[in-house]
mmCIF file of C-alpha atoms in Angstrom:
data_model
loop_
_atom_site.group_PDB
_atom_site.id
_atom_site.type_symbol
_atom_site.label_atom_id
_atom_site.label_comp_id
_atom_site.label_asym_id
_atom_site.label_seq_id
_atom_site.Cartn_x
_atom_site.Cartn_y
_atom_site.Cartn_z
ATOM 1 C CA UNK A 688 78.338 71.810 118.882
ATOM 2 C CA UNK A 689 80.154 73.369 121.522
ATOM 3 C CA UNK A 690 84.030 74.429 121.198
ATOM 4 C CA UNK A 691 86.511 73.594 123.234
ATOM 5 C CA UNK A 692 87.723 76.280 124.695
ATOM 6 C CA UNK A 693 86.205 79.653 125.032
ATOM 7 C CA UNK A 694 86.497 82.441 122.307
ATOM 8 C CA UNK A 695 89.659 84.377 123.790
ATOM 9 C CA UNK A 696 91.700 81.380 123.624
ATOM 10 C CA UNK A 697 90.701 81.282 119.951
ATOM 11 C CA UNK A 698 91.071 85.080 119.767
ATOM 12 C CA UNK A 699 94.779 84.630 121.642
ATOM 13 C CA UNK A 700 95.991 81.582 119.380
ATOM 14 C CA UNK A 701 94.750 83.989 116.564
ATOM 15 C CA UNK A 702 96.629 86.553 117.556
ATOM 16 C CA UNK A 703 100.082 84.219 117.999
ATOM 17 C CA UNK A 704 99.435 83.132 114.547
ATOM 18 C CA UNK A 705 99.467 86.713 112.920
ATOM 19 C CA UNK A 706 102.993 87.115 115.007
ATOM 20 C CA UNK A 707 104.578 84.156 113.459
ATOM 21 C CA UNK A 708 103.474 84.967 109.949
ATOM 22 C CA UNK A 709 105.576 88.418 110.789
ATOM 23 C CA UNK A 710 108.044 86.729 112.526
ATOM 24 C CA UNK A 711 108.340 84.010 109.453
ATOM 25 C CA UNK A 712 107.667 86.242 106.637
ATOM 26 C CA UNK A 713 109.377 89.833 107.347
ATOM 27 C CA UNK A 714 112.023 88.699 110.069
ATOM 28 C CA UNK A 715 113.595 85.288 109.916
ATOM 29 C CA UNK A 716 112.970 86.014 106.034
ATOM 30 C CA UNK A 717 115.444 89.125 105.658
ATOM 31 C CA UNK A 718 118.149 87.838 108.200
ATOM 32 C CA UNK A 719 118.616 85.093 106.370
ATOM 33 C CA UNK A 720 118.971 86.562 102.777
ATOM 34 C CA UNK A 721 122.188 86.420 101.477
ATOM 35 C CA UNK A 722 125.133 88.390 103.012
ATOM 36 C CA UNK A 723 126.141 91.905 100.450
ATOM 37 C CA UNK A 724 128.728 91.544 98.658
ATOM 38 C CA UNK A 725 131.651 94.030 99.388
ATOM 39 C CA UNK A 726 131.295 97.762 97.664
ATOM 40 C CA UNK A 727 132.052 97.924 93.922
ATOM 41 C CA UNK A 728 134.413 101.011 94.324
ATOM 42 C CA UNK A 729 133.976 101.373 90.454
ATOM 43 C CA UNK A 730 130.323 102.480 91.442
ATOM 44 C CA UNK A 731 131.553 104.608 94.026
ATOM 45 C CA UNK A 732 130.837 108.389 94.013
ATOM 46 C CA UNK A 733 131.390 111.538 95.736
ATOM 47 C CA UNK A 734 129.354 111.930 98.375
ATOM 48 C CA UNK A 735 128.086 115.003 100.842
ATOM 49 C CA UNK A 736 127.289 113.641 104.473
ATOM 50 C CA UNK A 737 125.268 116.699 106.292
ATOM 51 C CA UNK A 738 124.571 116.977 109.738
ATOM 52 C CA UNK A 739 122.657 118.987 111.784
ATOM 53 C CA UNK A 740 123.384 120.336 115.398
ATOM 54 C CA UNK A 741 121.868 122.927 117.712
ATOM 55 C CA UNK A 742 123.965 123.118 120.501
ATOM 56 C CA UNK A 743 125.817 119.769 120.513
ATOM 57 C CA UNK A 744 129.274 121.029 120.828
ATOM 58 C CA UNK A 745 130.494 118.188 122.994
ATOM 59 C CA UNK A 746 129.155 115.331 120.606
ATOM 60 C CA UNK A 747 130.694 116.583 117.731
ATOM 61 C CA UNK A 748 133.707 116.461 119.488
ATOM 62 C CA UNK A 749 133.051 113.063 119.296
ATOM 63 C CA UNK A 750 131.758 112.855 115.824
ATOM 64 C CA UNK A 751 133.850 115.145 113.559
ATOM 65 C CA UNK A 752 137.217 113.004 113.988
ATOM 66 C CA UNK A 753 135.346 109.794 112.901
ATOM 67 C CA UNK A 754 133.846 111.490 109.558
ATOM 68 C CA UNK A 755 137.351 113.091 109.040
ATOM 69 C CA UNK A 756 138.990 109.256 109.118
ATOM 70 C CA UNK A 757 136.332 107.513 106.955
ATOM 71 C CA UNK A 758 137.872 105.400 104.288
ATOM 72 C CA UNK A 759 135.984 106.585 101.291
ATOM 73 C CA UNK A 760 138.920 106.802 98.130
ATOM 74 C CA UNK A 761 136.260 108.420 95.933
ATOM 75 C CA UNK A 762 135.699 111.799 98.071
ATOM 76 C CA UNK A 763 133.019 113.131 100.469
ATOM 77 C CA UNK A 764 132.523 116.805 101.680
ATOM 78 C CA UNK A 765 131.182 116.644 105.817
ATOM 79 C CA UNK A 766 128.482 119.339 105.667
ATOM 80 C CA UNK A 767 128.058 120.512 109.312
ATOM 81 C CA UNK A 768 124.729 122.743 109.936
ATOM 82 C CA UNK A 769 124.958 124.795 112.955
ATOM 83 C CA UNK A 770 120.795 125.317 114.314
ATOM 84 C CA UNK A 771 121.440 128.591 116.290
ATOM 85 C CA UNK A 772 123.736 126.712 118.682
ATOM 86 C CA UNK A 773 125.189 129.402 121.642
ATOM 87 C CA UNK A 774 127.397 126.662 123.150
ATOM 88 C CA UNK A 775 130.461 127.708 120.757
ATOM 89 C CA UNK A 776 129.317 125.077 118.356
ATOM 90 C CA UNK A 777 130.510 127.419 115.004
ATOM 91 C CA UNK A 778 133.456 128.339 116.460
ATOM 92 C CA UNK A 779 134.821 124.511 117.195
ATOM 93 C CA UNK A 780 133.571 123.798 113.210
ATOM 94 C CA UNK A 781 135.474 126.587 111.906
ATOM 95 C CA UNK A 782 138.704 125.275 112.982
ATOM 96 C CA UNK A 783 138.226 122.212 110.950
ATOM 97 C CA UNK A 784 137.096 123.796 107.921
ATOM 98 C CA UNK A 785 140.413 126.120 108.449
ATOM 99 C CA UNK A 786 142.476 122.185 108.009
ATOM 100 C CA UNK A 787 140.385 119.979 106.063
ATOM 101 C CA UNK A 788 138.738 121.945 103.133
ATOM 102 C CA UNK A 789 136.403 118.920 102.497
ATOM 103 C CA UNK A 790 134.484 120.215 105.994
ATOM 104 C CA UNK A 791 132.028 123.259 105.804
ATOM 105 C CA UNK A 792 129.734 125.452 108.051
ATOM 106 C CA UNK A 793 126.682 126.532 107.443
ATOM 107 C CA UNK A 794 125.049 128.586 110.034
ATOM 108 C CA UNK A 795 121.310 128.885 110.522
ATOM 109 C CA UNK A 796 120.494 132.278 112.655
ATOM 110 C CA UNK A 797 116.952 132.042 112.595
ATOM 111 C CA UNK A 798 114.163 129.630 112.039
ATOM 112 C CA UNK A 799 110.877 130.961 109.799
ATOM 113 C CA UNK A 800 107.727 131.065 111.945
ATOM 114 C CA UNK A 801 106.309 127.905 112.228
ATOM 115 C CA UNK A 802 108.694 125.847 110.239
ATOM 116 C CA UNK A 803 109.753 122.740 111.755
ATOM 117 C CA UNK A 804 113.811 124.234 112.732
ATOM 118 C CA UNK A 805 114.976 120.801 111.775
ATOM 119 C CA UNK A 806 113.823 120.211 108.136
ATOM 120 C CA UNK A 807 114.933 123.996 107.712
ATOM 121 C CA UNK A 808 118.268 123.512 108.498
ATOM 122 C CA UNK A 809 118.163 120.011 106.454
ATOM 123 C CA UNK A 810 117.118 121.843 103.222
ATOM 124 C CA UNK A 811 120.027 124.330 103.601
ATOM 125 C CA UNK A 812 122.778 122.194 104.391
ATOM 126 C CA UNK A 813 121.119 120.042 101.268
ATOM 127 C CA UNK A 814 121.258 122.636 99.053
ATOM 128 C CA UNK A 815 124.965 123.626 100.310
ATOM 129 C CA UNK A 816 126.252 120.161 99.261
ATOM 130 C CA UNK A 817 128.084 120.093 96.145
ATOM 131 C CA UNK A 818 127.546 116.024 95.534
ATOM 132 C CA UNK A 819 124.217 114.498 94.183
ATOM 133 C CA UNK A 820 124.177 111.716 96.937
ATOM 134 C CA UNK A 821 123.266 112.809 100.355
ATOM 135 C CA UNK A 822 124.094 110.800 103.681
ATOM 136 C CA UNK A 823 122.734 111.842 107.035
ATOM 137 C CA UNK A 824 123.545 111.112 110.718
ATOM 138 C CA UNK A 825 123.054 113.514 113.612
ATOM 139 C CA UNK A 826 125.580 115.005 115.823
ATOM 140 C CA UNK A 827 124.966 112.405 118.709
ATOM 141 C CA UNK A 828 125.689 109.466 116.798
ATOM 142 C CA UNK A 829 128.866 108.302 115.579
ATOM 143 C CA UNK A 830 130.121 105.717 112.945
ATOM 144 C CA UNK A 831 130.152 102.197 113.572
ATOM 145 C CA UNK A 832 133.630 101.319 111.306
ATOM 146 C CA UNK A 833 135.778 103.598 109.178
ATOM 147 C CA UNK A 834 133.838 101.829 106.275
ATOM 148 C CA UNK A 835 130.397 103.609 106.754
ATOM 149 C CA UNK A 836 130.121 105.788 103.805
ATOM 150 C CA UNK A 837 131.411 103.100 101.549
ATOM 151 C CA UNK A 838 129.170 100.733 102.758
ATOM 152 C CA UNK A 839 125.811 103.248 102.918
ATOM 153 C CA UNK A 840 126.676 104.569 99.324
ATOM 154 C CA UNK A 841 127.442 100.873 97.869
ATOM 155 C CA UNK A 842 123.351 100.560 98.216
ATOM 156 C CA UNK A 843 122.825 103.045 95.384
ATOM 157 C CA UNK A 844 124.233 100.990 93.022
ATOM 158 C CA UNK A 845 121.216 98.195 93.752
ATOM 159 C CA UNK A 846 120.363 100.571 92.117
ATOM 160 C CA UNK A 847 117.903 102.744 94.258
ATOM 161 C CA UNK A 848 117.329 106.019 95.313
ATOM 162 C CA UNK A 849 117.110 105.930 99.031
ATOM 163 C CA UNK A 850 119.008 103.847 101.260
ATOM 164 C CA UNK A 851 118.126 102.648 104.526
ATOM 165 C CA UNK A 852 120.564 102.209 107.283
ATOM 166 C CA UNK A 853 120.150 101.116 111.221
ATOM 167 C CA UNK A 854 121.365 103.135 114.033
ATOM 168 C CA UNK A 855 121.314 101.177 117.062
ATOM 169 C CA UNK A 856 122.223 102.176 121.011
ATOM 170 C CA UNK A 857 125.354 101.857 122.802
ATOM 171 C CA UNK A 858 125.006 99.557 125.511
ATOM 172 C CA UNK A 859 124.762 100.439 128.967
ATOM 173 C CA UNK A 860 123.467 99.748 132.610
ATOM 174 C CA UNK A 861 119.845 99.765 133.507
ATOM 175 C CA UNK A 862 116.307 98.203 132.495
ATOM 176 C CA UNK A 863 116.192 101.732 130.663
ATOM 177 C CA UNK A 864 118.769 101.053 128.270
ATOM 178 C CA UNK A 865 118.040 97.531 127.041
ATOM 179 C CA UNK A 866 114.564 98.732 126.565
ATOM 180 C CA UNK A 867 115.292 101.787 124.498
ATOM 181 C CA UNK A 868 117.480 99.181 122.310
ATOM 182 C CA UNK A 869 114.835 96.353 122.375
ATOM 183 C CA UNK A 870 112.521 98.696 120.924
ATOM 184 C CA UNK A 871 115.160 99.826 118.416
ATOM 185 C CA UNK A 872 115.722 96.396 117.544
ATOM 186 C CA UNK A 873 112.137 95.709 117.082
ATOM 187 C CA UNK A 874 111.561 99.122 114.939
ATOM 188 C CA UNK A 875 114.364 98.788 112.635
ATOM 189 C CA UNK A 876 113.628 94.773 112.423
ATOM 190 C CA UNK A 877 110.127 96.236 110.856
ATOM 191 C CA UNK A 878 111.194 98.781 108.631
ATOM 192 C CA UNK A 879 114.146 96.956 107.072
ATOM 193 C CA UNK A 880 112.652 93.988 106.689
ATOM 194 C CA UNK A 881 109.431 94.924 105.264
ATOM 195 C CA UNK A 882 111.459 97.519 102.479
ATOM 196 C CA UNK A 883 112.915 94.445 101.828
ATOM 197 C CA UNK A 884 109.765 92.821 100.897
ATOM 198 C CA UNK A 885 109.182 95.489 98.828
ATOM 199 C CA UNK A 886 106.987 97.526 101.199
ATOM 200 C CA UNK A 887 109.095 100.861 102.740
ATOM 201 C CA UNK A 888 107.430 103.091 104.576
ATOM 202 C CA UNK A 889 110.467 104.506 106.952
ATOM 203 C CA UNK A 890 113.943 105.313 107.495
ATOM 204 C CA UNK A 891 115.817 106.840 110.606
ATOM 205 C CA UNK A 892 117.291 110.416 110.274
ATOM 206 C CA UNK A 893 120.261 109.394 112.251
ATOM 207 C CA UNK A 894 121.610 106.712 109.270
ATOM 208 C CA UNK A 895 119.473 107.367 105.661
ATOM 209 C CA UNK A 896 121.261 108.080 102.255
ATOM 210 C CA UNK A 897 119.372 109.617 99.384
ATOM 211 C CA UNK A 898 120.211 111.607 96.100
ATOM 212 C CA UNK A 899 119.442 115.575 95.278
ATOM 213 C CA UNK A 900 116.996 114.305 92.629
ATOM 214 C CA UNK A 901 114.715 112.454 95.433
ATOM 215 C CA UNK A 902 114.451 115.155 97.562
ATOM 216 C CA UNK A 903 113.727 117.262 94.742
ATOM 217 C CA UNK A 904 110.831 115.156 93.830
ATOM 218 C CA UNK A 905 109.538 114.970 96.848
ATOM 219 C CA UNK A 906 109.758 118.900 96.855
ATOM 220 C CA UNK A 907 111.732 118.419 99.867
ATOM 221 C CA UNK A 908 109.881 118.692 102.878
ATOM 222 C CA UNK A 909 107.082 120.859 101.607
ATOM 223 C CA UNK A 910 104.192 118.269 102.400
ATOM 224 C CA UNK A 911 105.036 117.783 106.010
ATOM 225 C CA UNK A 912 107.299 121.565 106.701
ATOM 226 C CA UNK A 913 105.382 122.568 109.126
ATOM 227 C CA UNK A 914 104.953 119.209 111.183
ATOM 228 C CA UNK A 915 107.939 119.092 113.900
ATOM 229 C CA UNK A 916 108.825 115.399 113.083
ATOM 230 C CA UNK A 917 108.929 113.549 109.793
ATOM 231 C CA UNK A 918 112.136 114.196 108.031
ATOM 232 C CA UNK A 919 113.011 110.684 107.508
ATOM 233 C CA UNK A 920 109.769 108.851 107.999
ATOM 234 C CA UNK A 921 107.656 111.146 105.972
ATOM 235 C CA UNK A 922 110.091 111.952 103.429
ATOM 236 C CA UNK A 923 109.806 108.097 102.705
ATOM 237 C CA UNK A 924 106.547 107.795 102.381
ATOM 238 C CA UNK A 925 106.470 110.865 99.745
ATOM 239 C CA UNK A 926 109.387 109.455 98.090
ATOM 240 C CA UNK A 927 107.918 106.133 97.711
ATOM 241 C CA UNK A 928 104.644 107.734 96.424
ATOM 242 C CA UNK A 929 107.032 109.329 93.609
ATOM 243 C CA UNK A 930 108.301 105.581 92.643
ATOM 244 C CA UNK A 931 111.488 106.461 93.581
ATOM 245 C CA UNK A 932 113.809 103.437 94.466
ATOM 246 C CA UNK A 933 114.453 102.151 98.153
ATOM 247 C CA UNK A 934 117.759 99.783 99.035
ATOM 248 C CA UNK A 935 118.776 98.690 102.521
ATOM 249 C CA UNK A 936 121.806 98.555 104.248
ATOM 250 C CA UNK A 937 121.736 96.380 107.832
ATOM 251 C CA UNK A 938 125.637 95.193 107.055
ATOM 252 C CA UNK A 939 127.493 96.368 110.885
ATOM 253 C CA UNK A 940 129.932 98.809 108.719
ATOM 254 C CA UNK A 941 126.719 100.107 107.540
ATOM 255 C CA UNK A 942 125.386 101.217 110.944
ATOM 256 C CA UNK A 943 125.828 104.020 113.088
ATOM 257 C CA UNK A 944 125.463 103.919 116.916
ATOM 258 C CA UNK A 945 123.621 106.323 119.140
ATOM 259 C CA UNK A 946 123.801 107.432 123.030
ATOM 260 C CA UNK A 947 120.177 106.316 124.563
ATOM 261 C CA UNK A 948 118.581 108.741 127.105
ATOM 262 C CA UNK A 949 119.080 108.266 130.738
ATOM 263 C CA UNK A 950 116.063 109.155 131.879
ATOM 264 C CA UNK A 951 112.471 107.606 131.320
ATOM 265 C CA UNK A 952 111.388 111.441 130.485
ATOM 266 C CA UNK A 953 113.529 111.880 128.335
ATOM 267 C CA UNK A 954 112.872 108.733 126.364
ATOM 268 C CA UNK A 955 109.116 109.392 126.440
ATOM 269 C CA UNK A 956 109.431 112.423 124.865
ATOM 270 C CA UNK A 957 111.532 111.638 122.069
ATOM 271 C CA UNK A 958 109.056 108.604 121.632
ATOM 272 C CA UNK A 959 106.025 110.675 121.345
ATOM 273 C CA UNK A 960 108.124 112.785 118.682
ATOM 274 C CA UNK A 961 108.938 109.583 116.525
ATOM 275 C CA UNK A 962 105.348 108.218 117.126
ATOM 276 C CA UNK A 963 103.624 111.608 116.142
ATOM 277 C CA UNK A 964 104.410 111.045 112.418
ATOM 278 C CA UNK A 965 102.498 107.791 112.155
ATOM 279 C CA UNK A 966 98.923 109.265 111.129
ATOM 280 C CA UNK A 967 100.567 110.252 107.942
ATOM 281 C CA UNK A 968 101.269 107.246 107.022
ATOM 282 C CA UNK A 969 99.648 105.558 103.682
ATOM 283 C CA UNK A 970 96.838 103.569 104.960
ATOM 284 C CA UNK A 971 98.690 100.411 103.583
ATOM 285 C CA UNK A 972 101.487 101.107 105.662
ATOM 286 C CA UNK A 973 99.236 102.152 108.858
ATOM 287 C CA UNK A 974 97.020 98.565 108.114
ATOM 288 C CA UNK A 975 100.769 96.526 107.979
ATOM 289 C CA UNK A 976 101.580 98.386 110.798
ATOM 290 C CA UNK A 977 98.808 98.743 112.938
ATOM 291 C CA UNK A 978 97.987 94.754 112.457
ATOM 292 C CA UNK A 979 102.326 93.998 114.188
ATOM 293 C CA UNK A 980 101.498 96.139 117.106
ATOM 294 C CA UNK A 981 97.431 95.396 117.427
ATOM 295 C CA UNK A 982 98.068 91.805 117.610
ATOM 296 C CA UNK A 983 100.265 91.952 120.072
ATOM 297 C CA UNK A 984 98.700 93.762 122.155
ATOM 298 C CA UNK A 985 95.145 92.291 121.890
ATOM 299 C CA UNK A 986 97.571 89.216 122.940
ATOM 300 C CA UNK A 987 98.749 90.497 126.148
ATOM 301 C CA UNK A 988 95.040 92.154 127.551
ATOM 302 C CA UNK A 989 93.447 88.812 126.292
ATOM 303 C CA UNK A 990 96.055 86.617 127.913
ATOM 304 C CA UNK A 991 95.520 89.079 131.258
ATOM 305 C CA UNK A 992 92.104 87.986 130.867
ATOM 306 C CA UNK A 993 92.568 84.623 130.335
ATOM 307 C CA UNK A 994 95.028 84.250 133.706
ATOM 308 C CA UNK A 995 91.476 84.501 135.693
ATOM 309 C CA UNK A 996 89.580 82.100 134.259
ATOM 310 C CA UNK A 997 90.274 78.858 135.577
ATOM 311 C CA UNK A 998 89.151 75.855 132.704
ATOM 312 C CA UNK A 999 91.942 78.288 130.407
ATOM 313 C CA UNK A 1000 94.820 78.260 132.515
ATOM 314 C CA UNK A 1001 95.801 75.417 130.242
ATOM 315 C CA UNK A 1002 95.513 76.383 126.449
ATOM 316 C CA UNK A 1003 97.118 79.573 127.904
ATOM 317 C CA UNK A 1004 99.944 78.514 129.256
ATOM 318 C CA UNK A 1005 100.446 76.159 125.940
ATOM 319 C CA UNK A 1006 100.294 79.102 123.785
ATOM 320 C CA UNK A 1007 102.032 81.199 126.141
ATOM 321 C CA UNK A 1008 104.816 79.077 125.866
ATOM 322 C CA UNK A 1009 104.844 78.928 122.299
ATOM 323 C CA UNK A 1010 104.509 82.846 121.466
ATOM 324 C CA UNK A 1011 107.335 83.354 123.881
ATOM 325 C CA UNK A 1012 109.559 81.005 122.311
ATOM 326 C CA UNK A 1013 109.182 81.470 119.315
ATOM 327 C CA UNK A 1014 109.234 85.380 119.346
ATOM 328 C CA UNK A 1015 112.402 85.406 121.934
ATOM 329 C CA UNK A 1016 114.359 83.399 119.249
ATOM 330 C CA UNK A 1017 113.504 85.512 116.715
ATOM 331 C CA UNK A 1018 114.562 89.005 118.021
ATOM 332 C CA UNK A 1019 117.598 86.854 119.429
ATOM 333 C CA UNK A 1020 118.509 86.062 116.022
ATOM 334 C CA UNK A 1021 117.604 89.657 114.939
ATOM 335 C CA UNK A 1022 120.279 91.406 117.712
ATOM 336 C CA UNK A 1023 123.101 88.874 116.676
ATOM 337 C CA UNK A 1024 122.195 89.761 112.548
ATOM 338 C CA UNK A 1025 122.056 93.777 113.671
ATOM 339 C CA UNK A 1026 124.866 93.510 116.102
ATOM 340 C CA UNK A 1027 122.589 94.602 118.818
ATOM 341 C CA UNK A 1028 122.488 91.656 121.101
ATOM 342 C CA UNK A 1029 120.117 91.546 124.225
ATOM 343 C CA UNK A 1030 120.121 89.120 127.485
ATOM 344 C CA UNK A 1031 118.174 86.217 125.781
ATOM 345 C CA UNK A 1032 116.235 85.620 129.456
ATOM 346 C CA UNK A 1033 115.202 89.518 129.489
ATOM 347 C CA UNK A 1034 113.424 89.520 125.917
ATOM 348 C CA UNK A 1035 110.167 88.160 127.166
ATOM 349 C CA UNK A 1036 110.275 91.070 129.934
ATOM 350 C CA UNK A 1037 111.217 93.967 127.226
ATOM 351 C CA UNK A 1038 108.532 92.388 124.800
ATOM 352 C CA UNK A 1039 105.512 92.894 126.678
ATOM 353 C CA UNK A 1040 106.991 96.208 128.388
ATOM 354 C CA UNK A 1041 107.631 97.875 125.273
ATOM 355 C CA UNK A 1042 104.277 96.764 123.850
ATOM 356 C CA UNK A 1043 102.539 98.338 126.887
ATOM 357 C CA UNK A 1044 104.850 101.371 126.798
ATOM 358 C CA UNK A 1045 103.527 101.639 122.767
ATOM 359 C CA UNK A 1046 99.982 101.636 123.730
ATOM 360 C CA UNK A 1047 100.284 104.460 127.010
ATOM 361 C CA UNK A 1048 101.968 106.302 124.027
ATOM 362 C CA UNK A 1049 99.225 106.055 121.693
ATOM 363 C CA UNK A 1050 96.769 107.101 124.444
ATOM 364 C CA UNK A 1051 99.003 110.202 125.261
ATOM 365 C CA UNK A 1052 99.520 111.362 121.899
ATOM 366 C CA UNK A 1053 95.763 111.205 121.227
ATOM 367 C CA UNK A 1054 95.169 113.230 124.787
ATOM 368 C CA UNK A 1055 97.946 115.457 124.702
ATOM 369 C CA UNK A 1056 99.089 116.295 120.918
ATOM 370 C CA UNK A 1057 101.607 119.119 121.776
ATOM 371 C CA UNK A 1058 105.301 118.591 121.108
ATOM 372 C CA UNK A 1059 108.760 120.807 121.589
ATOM 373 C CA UNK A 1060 111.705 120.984 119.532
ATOM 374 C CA UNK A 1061 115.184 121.656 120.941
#
């Protein structure tokens, strides 16, 4: 007996069905858990907040005011790690430290051959901090409330190890910019949601919380030193390999925000840098991965396909329909849970753009495999 319709309207309805078991399961699932409760300040603790920053002098003029004025009664220190900055960086650090004796320097001169010069200046400002739980942001992000390090360290009480924050994009003009913060959406929609589950396999370096003792277990970076990128992702996956404990944080005072790149260069490159760390992954997390982004786009060649054969104009347009509703809703209801909200008419665009940006950036990391640090 003869079907219906040909095999790649099977293969696309397939596809759509793997999406809304995502989309059901992982998604809609952890924005609609229940809302945190405010921070216990009972459990509250000291806490060291490091950055890092090679020459980024005029961002953490931005930065160092708003860690100064966080509301956190139970003390932090603000560990600032200058990367063999030449654009004055120490100098504007060292009048801080000279008023607020909670705020410390440490200077990096040089890098050891080979070492990735971000995960080296990482392990000394860690080992510099006088508190056993560590949060980090970088020096071109700032702070969404007064309220972030209470509301980053209240998820070590869960209790857990690490905690996972989002750092979203400041709005702006441009296709460029509500692409960069679709696909942030979309990324920290998948990690948060499926550590939620019960499944972490990454964190972002500019909002991620963990104690002395997990990085010690991990052995710090050792396992991925002399990769350039990795020092959130990768420290994850080793950390969760030690059974150590993963909470997340998605409440707004929770988040920090970040200042996207202006150019589609620049974005590309920092993409390829993020993306490069991925083959490390624990096949389990790869599979979970790899089956989001490989549905989605086997949807969009097959439904390419599809557009030029005539008897499945139809079923496509029916399924069509429904994938694009019912995906547009859900990263609607994901920007209005992580503050990040998007034109609802544009998502369909920045859906299948970003999945056909993902997949030129697969092909040019396997061609071209060479990346640059600052």
């Amino acid at each position: 007996m003869s079907l219906p319709f040909s095999p790649a309207v099977w293969l696309l309805l397939a596809c759509v069905l793997v999406q809304l078991y995502y989309a059901g399961y992982y998604f809609l699932s952890f924005i609609s858990r229940p809302i945190s409760a405010a921070p216990d300040e009972a459990a509250a603790e000291p806490v060291s907040v490091v950055v890092c920053a090679h020459n980024e002098l005029e961002n953490l003029r931005r930065l160092l005011p708003l860690l100064i004025q966080q509301d956190y009664p139970a003390g932090f220190e603000v560990i600032l790690v200058d990367d063999r900055s030449t654009d004055g960086t120490a100098s504007f650090i060292q009048q801080f430290t000279q008023i607020y004796p909670h705020v410390r320097l440490v200077s990096v001169l040089n890098t050891p051959a080979e070492l990735s010069p971000k995960k080296y200046a990482l392990t000394l400002g860690i080992k510099a901090a006088r508190y056993e739980q560590l949060l980090f942001t970088d020096a071109d992000c700032c702070p969404a409330a007064n309220q972030w390090i209470k509301s980053m360290q209240s998820g070590f009480a869960q209790p857990a190890d690490i905690v996972l924050g989002y750092s979203g994009y400041a709005s702006g003009p441009g296709f460029l910019n509500k692409l960069i913060r679709f696909e942030t959406l979309l990324t920290g929609a998948q990690y948060l949601s499926f550590a939620w589950r019960g499944n972490p396999y990454m964190g972002v370096g500019r909002n991620l919380a963990y104690t002395k003792s997990c990085f010690q277990a991990t052995k710090g970076f050792a396992s991925h030193l002399r990769r350039l990128g990795g020092d959130d992702d990768l420290l994850v996956q080793d950390a969760v390999a030690q059974g150590q404990r993963v909470a997340v944080q998605a409440h707004p005072a929770a988040q920090t925000v970040s200042w996207p790149a202006l150019t589609w260069a620049a974005w590309w490159r920092q993409k390829r840098r993020h993306l490069s760390a991925g083959p490390r992954y624990s096949w389990k997390d790869q599979v979970r991965i790899g089956t989001f982004i490989g549905t989605n786009l086997l949807f969009y060649f097959t439904a390419t396909l599809l557009v030029f054969s005539r008897p499945d104009w139809i079923p496509l347009a029916v399924i069509w329909a429904v994938r694009t509703g019912a995906m547009s809703a859900t990263h609607a209801r994901l920007g209005r849970h992580l503050a990040d909200r998007l034109p609802f008419w544009l998502l369909p665009v920045l859906d299948a753009v970003y999945f056909f940006n993902y997949f030129a950036l697969g092909i040019s990391l396997f061609l071209y495999r060479t990346l640059r640090w600052k």
